[in-house]
Amino acid sequence: MAVHSNPQHVLDEQHETGFSAFWKSLPEKSPTTIRIFERNDFYTTHGEDAHFISKEIYKTSTVIKYYKHKNKGDINLPYVVLSKINFDAALRTILLVKHYRVEVYRNQASKSSPHQDWQLTYKGSPGNLTQFEEVLFGGSNDMSDSACVMGIRLANDNGQTVVGVGFGDASLCSLGVCQFVDNEQFSNLEALLVQIGPKECLIQSGEQHKSDILRQVVERSKALLTERKRADFSNKDITQDLDRLLKLRNGEPVNSSLLSEISLNHATSSLSAVIHYLELLNNETHFNQFSLTTFDLSLYMKLDPAAVSA
């Protein structure tokens, strides 16, 4: 990949101090989330993210610069500058190669103002590329790889572990559900992950992340694991959400309450989490565009990730 030269990034001490204070106030994030800051004609990354960009994009640490503070005890903040072309290349590496998340912030304050009013403007992940499709795919609908995101919910029914799965791909306008009994090793779930090949899996924060086996199964599939709040897995609004999203039938809206998929309570809970995560209801262009299918796992030969790799 060709790396292009970058513009100069020079801030006076007041701006450097203001930004450093804002940067330190940001909530903690995982190493698989990269934060990028838009500065009109160029972009910057900071801290460990700057080291990531220097290694993955520039292949050299010489591009790392520092905000230098005069106050004793203040740590100089490392940063790397990205031109627009290098920003585009970084997005492709973060989302399509490393399968990480990205957050892009923009300063809402005027350029001359010393105040910092940085707001999260764009975000993306391997299963949610909607806001970056133009950069990643040049506006083409012919994407070489799907960006399916899968929600997973575990339940206990009469002493059996039941797995409810919902999945969706915004670029293909497709939704699906699957619900099944599984063993302690989640063998059926692993087979489903191989068949569908999601780029990202959503699980409930709290209870489910305590299952080391579930985490290992997802990680073996190479999908990014993302925890979501419990409320996202509520299916109380799933019928009205599907009424708005599903394609018309014979020119008439679908009555989702009559669909057989609605009886799969745990699966529709996961599907609700996917719909929320992809923010499908926030864009009217998604209305009456989606199809919904039930994935019958029994119809497919079960392959584990090792067999697929071979």
Coordinates of C-alpha atoms in Angstrom, one line a residue:
M1 CA 0.0 0.0 0.0
A2 CA 1.4 3.4 -1.0
V3 CA 1.6 5.8 1.9
H4 CA 1.2 9.5 1.0
S5 CA 2.8 12.4 2.7
N6 CA 0.9 14.1 5.5
P7 CA 0.1 17.8 6.2
Q8 CA 1.7 19.5 9.2
H9 CA -0.2 19.5 12.4
V10 CA 0.8 22.4 14.7
L11 CA -1.2 23.6 17.7
D12 CA -0.4 26.3 20.2
E13 CA 0.1 25.3 23.8
Q14 CA -3.4 26.2 24.8
H15 CA -5.0 24.0 22.1
E16 CA -2.6 21.2 22.9
T17 CA -3.5 21.4 26.6
G18 CA -7.2 21.6 25.9
F19 CA -7.2 18.6 23.6
S20 CA -5.1 16.5 25.9
A21 CA -7.5 17.2 28.7
F22 CA -10.4 16.1 26.5
W23 CA -8.6 13.0 25.3
K24 CA -7.9 11.9 28.9
S25 CA -11.6 12.4 29.8
L26 CA -12.8 9.9 27.1
P27 CA -14.2 6.6 28.5
E28 CA -11.9 3.6 28.5
K29 CA -12.0 1.5 25.3
S30 CA -10.7 -1.8 24.2
P31 CA -7.5 -2.1 22.2
T32 CA -9.6 -3.2 19.2
T33 CA -11.3 0.2 19.0
I34 CA -9.3 2.9 17.2
R35 CA -10.3 6.5 17.7
I36 CA -9.6 9.1 14.9
F37 CA -10.0 12.9 15.1
E38 CA -11.1 14.8 12.1
R39 CA -9.3 18.2 11.7
N40 CA -10.8 19.7 8.6
D41 CA -8.2 18.7 5.9
F42 CA -6.6 15.9 7.9
Y43 CA -7.0 13.5 10.8
T44 CA -5.0 12.6 13.9
T45 CA -4.8 9.6 16.2
H46 CA -3.4 9.6 19.7
G47 CA -1.9 7.5 22.4
E48 CA -1.8 3.7 21.7
D49 CA -3.9 4.3 18.6
A50 CA -1.0 6.5 17.2
H51 CA 1.4 3.5 17.7
F52 CA -1.1 1.2 16.0
I53 CA -1.4 3.5 12.9
S54 CA 2.4 4.0 12.8
K55 CA 2.9 0.2 12.7
E56 CA 0.0 -0.9 10.5
I57 CA -0.2 2.0 8.0
Y58 CA 3.2 3.7 7.9
K59 CA 5.4 0.8 9.0
T60 CA 7.7 3.1 10.9
S61 CA 7.6 4.9 14.3
T62 CA 9.3 8.0 12.9
V63 CA 5.8 9.5 12.1
I64 CA 4.9 9.7 15.8
K65 CA 5.0 13.2 17.2
Y66 CA 4.2 14.5 20.7
Y67 CA 2.3 17.2 22.4
K68 CA 4.8 18.6 24.9
H69 CA 3.6 19.9 28.2
K70 CA 5.5 22.2 30.5
N71 CA 3.7 21.1 33.7
K72 CA 5.6 18.6 35.7
G73 CA 4.0 15.3 35.8
D74 CA 2.1 15.7 32.5
I75 CA 2.8 12.9 30.1
N76 CA 3.6 14.0 26.5
L77 CA 0.7 12.7 24.3
P78 CA 1.9 10.9 21.2
Y79 CA 0.0 11.5 17.9
V80 CA 0.1 10.6 14.2
V81 CA -1.2 12.7 11.4
L82 CA -3.3 11.1 8.6
S83 CA -4.0 12.8 5.2
K84 CA -7.4 12.1 3.7
I85 CA -5.9 9.3 1.5
N86 CA -4.1 7.7 4.4
F87 CA -7.3 8.0 6.5
D88 CA -9.1 6.0 3.8
A89 CA -6.4 3.4 3.9
A90 CA -6.5 3.3 7.7
L91 CA -10.2 2.6 7.6
R92 CA -9.8 -0.3 5.2
T93 CA -7.0 -1.8 7.5
I94 CA -9.0 -1.3 10.7
L95 CA -12.4 -2.6 9.5
L96 CA -11.6 -5.1 6.7
V97 CA -8.1 -6.4 7.6
K98 CA -7.8 -6.3 11.4
H99 CA -11.6 -6.5 12.0
Y100 CA -11.5 -3.8 14.6
R101 CA -13.9 -1.0 15.5
V102 CA -13.4 2.7 14.6
E103 CA -14.7 5.9 16.0
V104 CA -14.3 9.2 14.3
Y105 CA -14.7 12.5 16.2
R106 CA -15.2 16.0 14.9
N107 CA -14.6 19.3 16.8
Q108 CA -17.9 21.3 16.8
A109 CA -16.2 24.4 18.2
S110 CA -14.8 27.1 15.8
K111 CA -11.3 26.7 14.6
S112 CA -10.1 29.8 16.4
S113 CA -11.7 28.8 19.7
P114 CA -9.5 27.3 22.4
H115 CA -12.5 25.2 23.6
Q116 CA -12.8 21.6 22.7
D117 CA -16.2 20.3 21.7
W118 CA -15.4 17.0 20.2
Q119 CA -18.4 14.8 19.2
L120 CA -18.5 11.2 18.0
T121 CA -19.6 11.7 14.4
Y122 CA -19.0 8.3 12.8
K123 CA -18.5 4.8 14.0
G124 CA -18.1 1.4 12.4
S125 CA -17.2 -2.2 13.0
P126 CA -16.8 -5.3 10.8
G127 CA -20.5 -6.0 11.1
N128 CA -21.6 -2.4 10.7
L129 CA -19.9 -0.7 7.8
T130 CA -22.9 1.5 6.7
Q131 CA -21.3 4.9 7.5
F132 CA -18.1 4.0 5.7
E133 CA -19.4 2.2 2.6
E134 CA -18.4 5.1 0.2
V135 CA -14.8 5.0 1.4
L136 CA -14.5 1.2 1.7
F137 CA -16.3 0.3 -1.5
G138 CA -16.4 3.4 -3.6
G139 CA -20.2 3.6 -3.5
S140 CA -20.5 0.3 -5.3
N141 CA -23.2 -2.1 -4.1
D142 CA -21.0 -5.0 -5.3
M143 CA -19.2 -5.6 -2.1
S144 CA -16.6 -8.4 -2.3
D145 CA -17.5 -9.5 1.3
S146 CA -20.7 -9.4 3.2
A147 CA -20.8 -7.6 6.6
C148 CA -23.2 -9.8 8.5
V149 CA -23.7 -9.1 12.2
M150 CA -25.1 -11.8 14.5
G151 CA -26.8 -11.5 17.9
I152 CA -26.6 -14.4 20.3
R153 CA -28.8 -15.0 23.4
L154 CA -28.5 -17.9 25.7
A155 CA -31.5 -19.2 27.7
N156 CA -32.4 -22.2 29.9
D157 CA -35.6 -24.0 29.0
N158 CA -36.5 -27.0 31.1
G159 CA -32.8 -27.6 32.0
Q160 CA -31.7 -27.3 28.4
T161 CA -29.4 -24.6 26.9
V162 CA -31.3 -22.9 24.2
V163 CA -29.4 -20.6 21.8
G164 CA -31.4 -17.8 20.1
V165 CA -29.7 -16.2 17.1
G166 CA -30.7 -13.3 15.0
F167 CA -28.5 -12.0 12.1
G168 CA -28.6 -9.2 9.5
D169 CA -26.7 -7.6 6.7
A170 CA -27.7 -4.0 5.9
S171 CA -25.9 -4.0 2.5
L172 CA -27.9 -7.1 1.4
C173 CA -31.1 -6.0 3.1
S174 CA -31.4 -9.5 4.7
L175 CA -32.5 -10.6 8.2
G176 CA -32.6 -14.1 9.6
V177 CA -33.3 -16.1 12.8
C178 CA -32.4 -19.5 14.2
Q179 CA -33.1 -21.1 17.5
F180 CA -31.9 -24.5 18.8
V181 CA -30.9 -26.6 21.7
D182 CA -27.1 -26.8 22.3
N183 CA -24.6 -28.7 24.4
E184 CA -22.1 -27.2 26.9
Q185 CA -19.5 -26.9 24.1
F186 CA -21.9 -24.9 21.9
S187 CA -21.2 -27.3 19.0
N188 CA -24.4 -26.3 17.1
L189 CA -23.6 -22.6 17.5
E190 CA -20.1 -23.2 16.2
A191 CA -21.6 -25.0 13.1
L192 CA -23.9 -22.0 12.6
L193 CA -21.1 -19.5 12.8
V194 CA -19.2 -21.5 10.1
Q195 CA -22.3 -21.6 7.8
I196 CA -23.2 -17.9 8.2
G197 CA -19.7 -16.4 8.6
P198 CA -20.6 -13.2 10.6
K199 CA -18.0 -10.5 10.9
E200 CA -19.3 -9.5 14.3
C201 CA -21.3 -11.2 17.1
L202 CA -23.3 -9.3 19.8
I203 CA -23.8 -10.8 23.2
Q204 CA -25.5 -9.4 26.4
S205 CA -23.2 -7.6 28.7
G206 CA -23.1 -9.1 32.2
E207 CA -24.3 -12.7 32.3
Q208 CA -23.2 -14.0 28.9
H209 CA -19.7 -12.7 28.8
K210 CA -19.0 -14.9 31.8
S211 CA -19.2 -17.9 29.6
D212 CA -15.6 -18.5 28.6
I213 CA -16.7 -21.3 26.2
L214 CA -19.1 -19.0 24.3
R215 CA -16.4 -16.4 24.0
Q216 CA -13.9 -19.0 22.7
V217 CA -16.4 -20.3 20.2
V218 CA -17.0 -16.9 18.7
E219 CA -13.3 -16.0 18.7
R220 CA -12.5 -19.3 16.8
S221 CA -14.9 -18.1 14.1
K222 CA -12.7 -14.9 13.7
A223 CA -15.8 -12.7 14.4
L224 CA -15.4 -9.6 16.5
L225 CA -17.2 -10.0 19.9
T226 CA -19.2 -7.0 21.0
E227 CA -21.2 -6.7 24.3
R228 CA -24.5 -4.8 24.2
K229 CA -26.8 -3.8 27.0
R230 CA -29.5 -6.1 28.1
A231 CA -32.3 -3.8 26.9
D232 CA -31.1 -4.1 23.3
F233 CA -32.2 -7.8 23.5
S234 CA -35.8 -7.0 24.3
N235 CA -38.2 -8.2 21.6
K236 CA -41.3 -6.3 22.9
D237 CA -41.2 -4.1 19.7
I238 CA -40.0 -6.6 17.2
T239 CA -43.3 -7.0 15.4
Q240 CA -43.7 -3.3 14.7
D241 CA -40.0 -3.0 13.8
L242 CA -40.4 -5.8 11.3
D243 CA -43.6 -4.3 9.9
R244 CA -41.5 -1.2 8.9
L245 CA -38.5 -3.1 7.6
L246 CA -39.9 -6.1 5.7
K247 CA -40.7 -5.9 2.0
L248 CA -44.4 -5.5 0.9
R249 CA -46.2 -8.7 -0.1
N250 CA -48.5 -8.2 -3.1
G251 CA -48.3 -4.5 -2.5
E252 CA -49.5 -4.8 1.1
P253 CA -47.5 -4.4 4.3
V254 CA -46.5 -7.5 6.2
N255 CA -48.3 -8.3 9.4
S256 CA -45.3 -9.6 11.3
S257 CA -47.3 -10.9 14.2
L258 CA -48.5 -13.7 12.0
L259 CA -45.0 -14.8 10.9
S260 CA -43.8 -18.2 12.2
E261 CA -40.4 -16.6 13.1
I262 CA -42.1 -14.5 15.9
S263 CA -42.7 -17.7 17.9
L264 CA -38.9 -18.0 18.3
N265 CA -38.7 -15.7 21.3
H266 CA -35.0 -16.0 22.0
A267 CA -34.0 -15.6 18.3
T268 CA -36.2 -12.5 17.9
S269 CA -34.6 -11.0 21.0
S270 CA -31.3 -11.4 19.3
L271 CA -32.7 -10.0 16.1
S272 CA -33.9 -7.0 17.9
A273 CA -30.3 -6.4 19.2
V274 CA -29.1 -6.6 15.6
I275 CA -31.7 -4.1 14.4
H276 CA -30.7 -1.7 17.1
Y277 CA -27.0 -2.1 16.5
L278 CA -27.3 -1.5 12.8
E279 CA -29.6 1.5 13.5
L280 CA -31.9 0.2 10.7
L281 CA -34.9 2.2 11.9
N282 CA -33.0 5.5 11.8
N283 CA -32.9 5.5 8.0
E284 CA -36.2 5.5 6.1
T285 CA -34.4 4.1 3.0
H286 CA -34.4 0.8 4.9
F287 CA -38.2 0.7 5.2
N288 CA -39.9 -2.2 3.3
Q289 CA -36.6 -3.3 1.9
F290 CA -35.7 -6.4 4.0
S291 CA -36.3 -10.1 3.7
L292 CA -36.6 -12.4 6.7
T293 CA -35.7 -16.1 6.7
T294 CA -35.4 -18.9 9.2
F295 CA -32.1 -20.7 9.1
D296 CA -32.6 -24.5 9.5
L297 CA -29.3 -25.7 10.9
S298 CA -30.4 -29.4 10.4
L299 CA -30.1 -29.0 6.6
Y300 CA -26.4 -28.3 6.7
M301 CA -23.4 -30.5 7.3
K302 CA -21.7 -29.4 10.5
L303 CA -18.2 -28.1 10.0
D304 CA -15.9 -26.7 12.7
P305 CA -13.5 -23.8 11.9
A306 CA -10.6 -26.2 11.7
A307 CA -12.3 -28.2 8.9
V308 CA -13.1 -25.0 7.0
S309 CA -9.5 -23.7 7.2
A310 CA -8.2 -27.1 5.9

